[in-house]
Amino acid sequence: MNWRERLIEQSWIIPLLPNYMKPLNEPNLQNQHTKEFVFEAEEFISDLSALSELPRLNKTFKRSIQGFAYKIKIKQKKIHVEMVDTNKSSSNIKKRVYITIFRKNIKQENGFGKVIDSTIYFQLQGKTVVRNVRRHPLFLSLFHHLHRLDLSLSGESTENIVAPTSAIEEQQLEPTKDHHDQIKALMSSVDHTYKQFRTIDAKVDKILQDLVTEIGRCTEEFQLLDLEEKHHMKRMIQHDLPNLLNTYDSLTNEQKSNAFLEMVTSLKNMRSFLQRQANDLQSTRMERMNYLLKLNELRYDPNSDQKKM
C-alpha cells in the first residue's frame, strides 16, 4: 500500500475526498444480492481466464444472468469491466459498477495492474450516489480474479496465486486448461454435495442420484459444450445446488415442511436441465457419427462415384 492509499484510509480525510474516491460504506448493499452480483462477475472472469480456444485480446465479452448484465473489454493495455443490475434484477437498490485496470506489463502497483477506475453508482433516497469499491470486502476478490485474467492473457502461470476470501464461501471450481481436470472437479463437487445432503429425504436422495447420473452423461462429451453451457453447468453444480440444499437444511422443522415441495420442484428442474443438456450432446454425437459414416462411404465404398474417380 503506497502513501496515497494509506492517506485515503484515514477517516478524517474521507469527507474531503471527491465522491468517486470515497470508499463504499452503505449497509443496505451488504446483502446476499450483492454477493451474488459479485460472484457471477467472478465466474465470468474465471471462464475468460480459462478460455484458450478463442482469441481474447481486443475483444468484448458479454453475459446476462439472473437480472445481472456484465461486459468485459480486453485491450492490449487495459481491462475494463461493467457490472449492471438490469430491470429484471430483484435488488431494491439498482447499481452499476465500473472497473478499469492497466495490464500488469503496462503499469502496475504492488505487483498488480494499476487500478484506474473502481466506482459504483446506485440510487438512494432518490439520489445517485457514487462511491469507490477498491477496498470493500465484498469486491476484493473481484480484483484478484482480474489479476488472474491479466496473467492468463500474458501466458503466465496462475497456479500459485492465493485468493482472498471469496464473496461467497463455497466450493469453487478453479479455471482449468484441461477438459479432464474440469470434469474431475465437477464430479468431485457433485459427489460431495450428494454425500452431504442425501439423508434429507428419500425423494431428495433419488433426485440427487439422478443428477449425478445426468452430470456423468454430460461430461462424456464435455468438450462439445460451448463456454456458456459449461458455465451454466458449473454454476449449478458448485453453487446453485449446494446453496439450495444448505439453505433448506438450515431451516426450522416447520419452515422445512413449508418449503419442501418447492425445494423438490427446484431439484427436479435442475435434473430436467441436465437431461436436456445430455440429450442434446447425444444428438450431437449421432450427427457427428452419421457425418463420418457418410464421409467414409464416399471415400471407401467401391460403388461410390468418388472412388471411381
mmCIF file of C-alpha atoms in Angstrom:
data_model
loop_
_atom_site.group_PDB
_atom_site.id
_atom_site.type_symbol
_atom_site.label_atom_id
_atom_site.label_comp_id
_atom_site.label_asym_id
_atom_site.label_seq_id
_atom_site.Cartn_x
_atom_site.Cartn_y
_atom_site.Cartn_z
ATOM 1 C CA MET A 1 0.000 0.000 0.000
ATOM 2 C CA ASN A 2 1.516 3.333 -1.049
ATOM 3 C CA TRP A 3 1.336 6.598 0.872
ATOM 4 C CA ARG A 4 -1.663 7.822 -1.136
ATOM 5 C CA GLU A 5 -3.717 4.726 -0.284
ATOM 6 C CA ARG A 6 -2.757 4.972 3.396
ATOM 7 C CA LEU A 7 -3.800 8.621 3.410
ATOM 8 C CA ILE A 8 -7.179 7.887 1.824
ATOM 9 C CA GLU A 9 -7.936 5.312 4.521
ATOM 10 C CA GLN A 10 -7.649 7.958 7.250
ATOM 11 C CA SER A 11 -11.191 8.690 8.495
ATOM 12 C CA TRP A 12 -10.614 12.444 8.827
ATOM 13 C CA ILE A 13 -9.844 12.873 5.140
ATOM 14 C CA ILE A 14 -12.789 10.899 3.716
ATOM 15 C CA PRO A 15 -15.258 13.863 3.801
ATOM 16 C CA LEU A 16 -12.730 15.908 1.799
ATOM 17 C CA LEU A 17 -12.416 13.344 -0.992
ATOM 18 C CA PRO A 18 -14.387 13.582 -4.260
ATOM 19 C CA ASN A 19 -17.321 11.151 -4.356
ATOM 20 C CA TYR A 20 -15.642 8.715 -6.739
ATOM 21 C CA MET A 21 -12.785 8.259 -4.244
ATOM 22 C CA LYS A 22 -14.884 7.876 -1.096
ATOM 23 C CA PRO A 23 -14.958 4.203 -0.026
ATOM 24 C CA LEU A 24 -18.268 2.360 -0.255
ATOM 25 C CA ASN A 25 -19.889 2.148 3.170
ATOM 26 C CA GLU A 26 -23.574 1.527 2.574
ATOM 27 C CA PRO A 27 -25.160 -1.091 4.906
ATOM 28 C CA ASN A 28 -28.122 -1.577 2.539
ATOM 29 C CA LEU A 29 -25.755 -3.078 -0.038
ATOM 30 C CA GLN A 30 -24.301 -5.585 2.417
ATOM 31 C CA ASN A 31 -26.673 -8.363 1.386
ATOM 32 C CA GLN A 32 -26.895 -11.673 -0.426
ATOM 33 C CA HIS A 33 -27.899 -9.971 -3.662
ATOM 34 C CA THR A 34 -24.648 -8.003 -3.822
ATOM 35 C CA LYS A 35 -22.701 -11.181 -3.048
ATOM 36 C CA GLU A 36 -24.418 -12.919 -5.978
ATOM 37 C CA PHE A 37 -23.752 -9.850 -8.113
ATOM 38 C CA VAL A 38 -20.014 -10.116 -7.441
ATOM 39 C CA PHE A 39 -19.943 -13.927 -7.580
ATOM 40 C CA GLU A 40 -21.372 -14.004 -11.111
ATOM 41 C CA ALA A 41 -18.779 -11.468 -12.234
ATOM 42 C CA GLU A 42 -16.010 -13.610 -10.743
ATOM 43 C CA GLU A 43 -17.372 -16.650 -12.567
ATOM 44 C CA PHE A 44 -17.398 -14.752 -15.859
ATOM 45 C CA ILE A 45 -13.823 -13.550 -15.393
ATOM 46 C CA SER A 46 -12.677 -17.056 -14.386
ATOM 47 C CA ASP A 47 -14.242 -18.512 -17.516
ATOM 48 C CA LEU A 48 -12.382 -15.979 -19.658
ATOM 49 C CA SER A 49 -9.150 -16.816 -17.829
ATOM 50 C CA ALA A 50 -9.612 -20.473 -18.762
ATOM 51 C CA LEU A 51 -10.599 -19.756 -22.339
ATOM 52 C CA SER A 52 -7.921 -20.903 -24.730
ATOM 53 C CA GLU A 53 -9.783 -21.831 -27.912
ATOM 54 C CA LEU A 54 -10.585 -18.221 -28.859
ATOM 55 C CA PRO A 55 -8.500 -15.045 -29.020
ATOM 56 C CA ARG A 56 -9.227 -12.722 -26.115
ATOM 57 C CA LEU A 57 -7.261 -9.570 -26.937
ATOM 58 C CA ASN A 58 -9.157 -6.633 -28.425
ATOM 59 C CA LYS A 59 -12.405 -8.416 -27.715
ATOM 60 C CA THR A 60 -15.596 -7.574 -25.821
ATOM 61 C CA PHE A 61 -17.372 -10.373 -23.956
ATOM 62 C CA LYS A 62 -20.900 -10.131 -22.566
ATOM 63 C CA ARG A 63 -23.011 -12.225 -20.228
ATOM 64 C CA SER A 64 -26.509 -11.780 -18.790
ATOM 65 C CA ILE A 65 -27.860 -13.944 -15.998
ATOM 66 C CA GLN A 66 -30.471 -13.628 -13.222
ATOM 67 C CA GLY A 67 -31.026 -9.891 -13.635
ATOM 68 C CA PHE A 68 -27.310 -9.107 -13.941
ATOM 69 C CA ALA A 69 -25.510 -7.911 -17.076
ATOM 70 C CA TYR A 70 -21.746 -7.981 -17.489
ATOM 71 C CA LYS A 71 -19.394 -6.643 -20.126
ATOM 72 C CA ILE A 72 -15.637 -7.208 -20.186
ATOM 73 C CA LYS A 73 -13.433 -5.404 -22.692
ATOM 74 C CA ILE A 74 -9.921 -6.757 -23.080
ATOM 75 C CA LYS A 75 -7.391 -4.475 -24.743
ATOM 76 C CA GLN A 76 -3.647 -4.547 -25.192
ATOM 77 C CA LYS A 77 -3.142 -2.030 -22.383
ATOM 78 C CA LYS A 78 -6.287 -2.231 -20.246
ATOM 79 C CA ILE A 79 -9.091 -4.461 -18.993
ATOM 80 C CA HIS A 80 -12.480 -2.837 -18.463
ATOM 81 C CA VAL A 81 -15.411 -4.384 -16.565
ATOM 82 C CA GLU A 82 -19.024 -3.214 -16.406
ATOM 83 C CA MET A 83 -21.456 -4.799 -13.937
ATOM 84 C CA VAL A 84 -25.124 -3.775 -14.022
ATOM 85 C CA ASP A 85 -28.378 -4.599 -12.259
ATOM 86 C CA THR A 86 -30.934 -4.868 -15.071
ATOM 87 C CA ASN A 87 -34.668 -4.147 -14.863
ATOM 88 C CA LYS A 88 -35.199 -7.841 -14.093
ATOM 89 C CA SER A 89 -32.988 -7.654 -11.030
ATOM 90 C CA SER A 90 -34.702 -8.338 -7.698
ATOM 91 C CA SER A 91 -32.413 -5.895 -5.873
ATOM 92 C CA ASN A 92 -34.083 -2.987 -4.087
ATOM 93 C CA ILE A 93 -31.064 -0.829 -4.908
ATOM 94 C CA LYS A 94 -30.077 -0.946 -8.567
ATOM 95 C CA LYS A 95 -26.370 -0.460 -9.100
ATOM 96 C CA ARG A 96 -23.679 -0.132 -11.733
ATOM 97 C CA VAL A 97 -20.011 -0.911 -11.186
ATOM 98 C CA TYR A 98 -17.176 0.192 -13.475
ATOM 99 C CA ILE A 99 -13.665 -1.190 -13.044
ATOM 100 C CA THR A 100 -10.722 -0.434 -15.297
ATOM 101 C CA ILE A 101 -7.179 -1.644 -14.721
ATOM 102 C CA PHE A 102 -3.947 -1.333 -16.619
ATOM 103 C CA ARG A 103 -2.419 -4.556 -17.833
ATOM 104 C CA LYS A 104 0.340 -5.523 -15.407
ATOM 105 C CA ASN A 105 3.051 -5.215 -18.062
ATOM 106 C CA ILE A 106 1.934 -1.651 -18.867
ATOM 107 C CA LYS A 107 1.604 -0.095 -15.416
ATOM 108 C CA GLN A 108 1.497 -1.853 -12.065
ATOM 109 C CA GLU A 109 1.264 -1.230 -8.340
ATOM 110 C CA ASN A 110 2.220 -3.804 -5.711
ATOM 111 C CA GLY A 111 2.547 -6.486 -8.394
ATOM 112 C CA PHE A 112 -0.972 -5.913 -9.760
ATOM 113 C CA GLY A 113 -2.152 -3.939 -12.750
ATOM 114 C CA LYS A 114 -2.807 -0.379 -11.607
ATOM 115 C CA VAL A 115 -6.487 0.337 -10.948
ATOM 116 C CA ILE A 116 -7.711 3.333 -12.933
ATOM 117 C CA ASP A 117 -11.393 3.222 -12.038
ATOM 118 C CA SER A 118 -13.384 1.247 -9.448
ATOM 119 C CA THR A 119 -16.621 3.150 -8.971
ATOM 120 C CA ILE A 120 -20.139 2.094 -8.069
ATOM 121 C CA TYR A 121 -23.278 4.099 -8.860
ATOM 122 C CA PHE A 122 -26.538 3.421 -7.038
ATOM 123 C CA GLN A 123 -29.807 5.155 -6.204
ATOM 124 C CA LEU A 124 -30.508 6.034 -2.577
ATOM 125 C CA GLN A 125 -33.446 8.174 -1.461
ATOM 126 C CA GLY A 126 -33.938 9.458 -4.979
ATOM 127 C CA LYS A 127 -30.320 10.499 -5.426
ATOM 128 C CA THR A 128 -27.477 8.924 -7.369
ATOM 129 C CA VAL A 129 -24.594 8.031 -5.088
ATOM 130 C CA VAL A 130 -21.044 7.450 -6.362
ATOM 131 C CA ARG A 131 -18.519 5.543 -4.281
ATOM 132 C CA ASN A 132 -15.301 3.507 -4.625
ATOM 133 C CA VAL A 133 -15.251 -0.305 -4.220
ATOM 134 C CA ARG A 134 -11.479 -0.840 -4.397
ATOM 135 C CA ARG A 135 -11.096 -1.756 -0.702
ATOM 136 C CA HIS A 136 -14.596 -3.043 0.009
ATOM 137 C CA PRO A 137 -14.605 -6.624 1.425
ATOM 138 C CA LEU A 138 -17.336 -7.808 -0.958
ATOM 139 C CA PHE A 139 -15.391 -6.662 -4.031
ATOM 140 C CA LEU A 140 -11.803 -7.519 -3.058
ATOM 141 C CA SER A 141 -11.835 -10.970 -4.640
ATOM 142 C CA LEU A 142 -13.028 -9.416 -7.902
ATOM 143 C CA PHE A 143 -9.683 -7.661 -8.329
ATOM 144 C CA HIS A 144 -7.913 -10.944 -7.603
ATOM 145 C CA HIS A 145 -9.807 -12.590 -10.461
ATOM 146 C CA LEU A 146 -8.905 -9.713 -12.770
ATOM 147 C CA HIS A 147 -5.258 -10.220 -11.836
ATOM 148 C CA ARG A 148 -5.563 -13.893 -12.777
ATOM 149 C CA LEU A 149 -7.113 -12.921 -16.111
ATOM 150 C CA ASP A 150 -4.277 -10.469 -16.755
ATOM 151 C CA LEU A 151 -1.674 -13.167 -16.040
ATOM 152 C CA SER A 152 -3.532 -15.664 -18.221
ATOM 153 C CA LEU A 153 -3.571 -13.198 -21.123
ATOM 154 C CA SER A 154 0.180 -12.789 -20.755
ATOM 155 C CA GLY A 155 0.738 -16.539 -20.695
ATOM 156 C CA GLU A 156 1.922 -16.507 -17.081
ATOM 157 C CA SER A 157 1.105 -19.197 -14.541
ATOM 158 C CA THR A 158 -1.747 -18.571 -12.080
ATOM 159 C CA GLU A 159 -1.386 -21.788 -10.090
ATOM 160 C CA ASN A 160 0.462 -20.362 -7.076
ATOM 161 C CA ILE A 161 -1.746 -17.310 -6.538
ATOM 162 C CA VAL A 162 -3.517 -17.331 -3.169
ATOM 163 C CA ALA A 163 -7.018 -15.934 -3.450
ATOM 164 C CA PRO A 164 -8.588 -13.650 -0.823
ATOM 165 C CA THR A 165 -11.818 -14.740 0.807
ATOM 166 C CA SER A 166 -14.479 -15.055 -1.872
ATOM 167 C CA ALA A 167 -17.725 -13.127 -1.831
ATOM 168 C CA ILE A 168 -19.474 -16.449 -1.207
ATOM 169 C CA GLU A 169 -17.632 -19.109 0.777
ATOM 170 C CA GLU A 170 -18.260 -22.378 -1.013
ATOM 171 C CA GLN A 171 -16.630 -24.938 -3.239
ATOM 172 C CA GLN A 172 -15.268 -23.081 -6.219
ATOM 173 C CA LEU A 173 -14.187 -24.693 -9.446
ATOM 174 C CA GLU A 174 -10.909 -23.120 -10.463
ATOM 175 C CA PRO A 175 -10.431 -22.419 -14.160
ATOM 176 C CA THR A 176 -8.518 -25.239 -15.752
ATOM 177 C CA LYS A 177 -6.922 -25.671 -19.140
ATOM 178 C CA ASP A 178 -7.692 -29.366 -19.484
ATOM 179 C CA HIS A 179 -11.154 -30.846 -20.004
ATOM 180 C CA HIS A 180 -10.222 -33.879 -17.928
ATOM 181 C CA ASP A 181 -9.393 -31.651 -14.945
ATOM 182 C CA GLN A 182 -12.683 -29.775 -15.287
ATOM 183 C CA ILE A 183 -14.689 -32.986 -15.447
ATOM 184 C CA LYS A 184 -12.853 -34.399 -12.428
ATOM 185 C CA ALA A 185 -13.605 -31.236 -10.434
ATOM 186 C CA LEU A 186 -17.265 -31.243 -11.471
ATOM 187 C CA MET A 187 -17.790 -34.866 -10.460
ATOM 188 C CA SER A 188 -15.931 -34.335 -7.184
ATOM 189 C CA SER A 189 -18.174 -31.374 -6.364
ATOM 190 C CA VAL A 190 -21.461 -33.134 -7.097
ATOM 191 C CA ASP A 191 -20.362 -36.271 -5.215
ATOM 192 C CA HIS A 192 -19.550 -34.110 -2.188
ATOM 193 C CA THR A 193 -22.984 -32.477 -2.334
ATOM 194 C CA TYR A 194 -24.714 -35.844 -2.711
ATOM 195 C CA LYS A 195 -22.965 -37.371 0.298
ATOM 196 C CA GLN A 196 -23.661 -34.302 2.435
ATOM 197 C CA PHE A 197 -27.393 -33.943 1.705
ATOM 198 C CA ARG A 198 -28.690 -37.368 0.600
ATOM 199 C CA THR A 199 -30.132 -38.027 4.076
ATOM 200 C CA ILE A 200 -32.536 -35.082 3.923
ATOM 201 C CA ASP A 201 -35.296 -37.236 2.416
ATOM 202 C CA ALA A 202 -35.763 -40.308 0.209
ATOM 203 C CA LYS A 203 -37.083 -38.142 -2.646
ATOM 204 C CA VAL A 204 -34.073 -35.882 -2.395
ATOM 205 C CA ASP A 205 -31.763 -38.893 -2.369
ATOM 206 C CA LYS A 206 -33.355 -40.237 -5.585
ATOM 207 C CA ILE A 207 -33.201 -36.899 -7.407
ATOM 208 C CA LEU A 208 -29.585 -36.363 -6.365
ATOM 209 C CA GLN A 209 -28.713 -39.819 -7.689
ATOM 210 C CA ASP A 210 -30.336 -38.847 -10.996
ATOM 211 C CA LEU A 211 -28.380 -35.586 -11.023
ATOM 212 C CA VAL A 212 -25.110 -37.451 -10.591
ATOM 213 C CA THR A 213 -26.067 -39.769 -13.467
ATOM 214 C CA GLU A 214 -27.034 -36.918 -15.800
ATOM 215 C CA ILE A 215 -23.888 -34.960 -14.998
ATOM 216 C CA GLY A 216 -21.913 -38.086 -15.848
ATOM 217 C CA ARG A 217 -23.692 -38.248 -19.215
ATOM 218 C CA CYS A 218 -22.951 -34.573 -19.857
ATOM 219 C CA THR A 219 -19.263 -34.990 -19.146
ATOM 220 C CA GLU A 220 -18.906 -37.811 -21.687
ATOM 221 C CA GLU A 221 -18.644 -35.164 -24.436
ATOM 222 C CA PHE A 222 -17.775 -32.174 -22.270
ATOM 223 C CA GLN A 223 -15.553 -30.653 -24.966
ATOM 224 C CA LEU A 224 -18.603 -30.228 -27.234
ATOM 225 C CA LEU A 225 -20.203 -27.754 -24.821
ATOM 226 C CA ASP A 226 -19.655 -24.076 -25.534
ATOM 227 C CA LEU A 227 -18.459 -21.556 -22.955
ATOM 228 C CA GLU A 228 -21.950 -20.554 -21.759
ATOM 229 C CA GLU A 229 -23.139 -24.158 -21.464
ATOM 230 C CA LYS A 230 -20.093 -25.046 -19.383
ATOM 231 C CA HIS A 231 -20.720 -22.008 -17.206
ATOM 232 C CA HIS A 232 -24.349 -22.924 -16.503
ATOM 233 C CA MET A 233 -23.429 -26.485 -15.635
ATOM 234 C CA LYS A 234 -20.559 -25.372 -13.419
ATOM 235 C CA ARG A 235 -22.739 -22.791 -11.689
ATOM 236 C CA MET A 236 -25.456 -25.356 -10.999
ATOM 237 C CA ILE A 237 -23.075 -27.934 -9.559
ATOM 238 C CA GLN A 238 -20.798 -25.743 -7.489
ATOM 239 C CA HIS A 239 -23.223 -23.009 -6.459
ATOM 240 C CA ASP A 240 -26.976 -23.361 -7.040
ATOM 241 C CA LEU A 241 -27.321 -26.982 -5.930
ATOM 242 C CA PRO A 242 -25.282 -26.850 -2.690
ATOM 243 C CA ASN A 243 -26.640 -23.387 -1.876
ATOM 244 C CA LEU A 244 -30.255 -24.583 -2.202
ATOM 245 C CA LEU A 245 -29.716 -27.688 -0.087
ATOM 246 C CA ASN A 246 -27.614 -25.942 2.526
ATOM 247 C CA THR A 247 -30.205 -23.189 2.959
ATOM 248 C CA TYR A 248 -33.018 -25.744 3.247
ATOM 249 C CA ASP A 249 -31.031 -27.748 5.783
ATOM 250 C CA SER A 250 -30.640 -24.635 7.962
ATOM 251 C CA LEU A 251 -34.412 -24.080 8.303
ATOM 252 C CA THR A 252 -36.532 -24.985 11.303
ATOM 253 C CA ASN A 253 -38.686 -28.109 11.031
ATOM 254 C CA GLU A 254 -41.796 -26.024 10.366
ATOM 255 C CA GLN A 255 -40.017 -23.986 7.701
ATOM 256 C CA LYS A 256 -38.703 -27.175 6.093
ATOM 257 C CA SER A 257 -42.229 -28.567 5.941
ATOM 258 C CA ASN A 258 -43.483 -25.425 4.198
ATOM 259 C CA ALA A 259 -40.582 -25.242 1.738
ATOM 260 C CA PHE A 260 -40.116 -28.940 0.951
ATOM 261 C CA LEU A 261 -42.310 -29.224 -2.147
ATOM 262 C CA GLU A 262 -40.818 -26.124 -3.760
ATOM 263 C CA MET A 263 -37.319 -27.314 -2.959
ATOM 264 C CA VAL A 264 -38.030 -30.690 -4.578
ATOM 265 C CA THR A 265 -39.502 -28.952 -7.626
ATOM 266 C CA SER A 266 -36.355 -26.862 -7.936
ATOM 267 C CA LEU A 267 -34.215 -30.019 -7.802
ATOM 268 C CA LYS A 268 -36.389 -31.642 -10.472
ATOM 269 C CA ASN A 269 -35.953 -28.580 -12.695
ATOM 270 C CA MET A 270 -32.183 -28.927 -12.328
ATOM 271 C CA ARG A 271 -32.454 -32.596 -13.268
ATOM 272 C CA SER A 272 -34.545 -31.719 -16.333
ATOM 273 C CA PHE A 273 -31.987 -29.115 -17.404
ATOM 274 C CA LEU A 274 -29.176 -31.657 -17.216
ATOM 275 C CA GLN A 275 -31.261 -34.265 -19.045
ATOM 276 C CA ARG A 276 -31.862 -31.818 -21.901
ATOM 277 C CA GLN A 277 -28.170 -30.989 -21.982
ATOM 278 C CA ALA A 278 -27.180 -34.665 -22.054
ATOM 279 C CA ASN A 279 -29.772 -35.462 -24.754
ATOM 280 C CA ASP A 280 -28.526 -32.594 -26.886
ATOM 281 C CA LEU A 281 -24.985 -33.922 -26.581
ATOM 282 C CA GLN A 282 -26.204 -37.408 -27.519
ATOM 283 C CA SER A 283 -27.887 -35.944 -30.587
ATOM 284 C CA THR A 284 -24.697 -34.097 -31.483
ATOM 285 C CA ARG A 285 -22.735 -37.344 -31.208
ATOM 286 C CA MET A 286 -25.184 -39.080 -33.533
ATOM 287 C CA GLU A 287 -24.990 -36.237 -36.051
ATOM 288 C CA ARG A 288 -21.209 -36.462 -35.994
ATOM 289 C CA MET A 289 -21.357 -40.247 -36.345
ATOM 290 C CA ASN A 290 -23.725 -40.030 -39.307
ATOM 291 C CA TYR A 291 -21.471 -37.465 -40.922
ATOM 292 C CA LEU A 292 -18.400 -39.697 -40.505
ATOM 293 C CA LEU A 293 -20.273 -42.712 -41.897
ATOM 294 C CA LYS A 294 -21.349 -40.710 -44.932
ATOM 295 C CA LEU A 295 -17.838 -39.363 -45.422
ATOM 296 C CA ASN A 296 -16.295 -42.823 -45.183
ATOM 297 C CA GLU A 297 -18.891 -44.174 -47.579
ATOM 298 C CA LEU A 298 -17.910 -41.581 -50.159
ATOM 299 C CA ARG A 299 -14.229 -42.274 -49.646
ATOM 300 C CA TYR A 300 -14.099 -46.044 -49.412
ATOM 301 C CA ASP A 301 -17.273 -47.608 -50.830
ATOM 302 C CA PRO A 302 -16.263 -49.387 -54.065
ATOM 303 C CA ASN A 303 -19.602 -48.354 -55.599
ATOM 304 C CA SER A 304 -19.025 -44.680 -54.826
ATOM 305 C CA ASP A 305 -18.636 -42.328 -57.782
ATOM 306 C CA GLN A 306 -15.800 -40.606 -55.914
ATOM 307 C CA LYS A 307 -13.984 -43.961 -55.650
ATOM 308 C CA LYS A 308 -14.269 -44.461 -59.356
ATOM 309 C CA MET A 309 -12.719 -41.099 -59.992
#
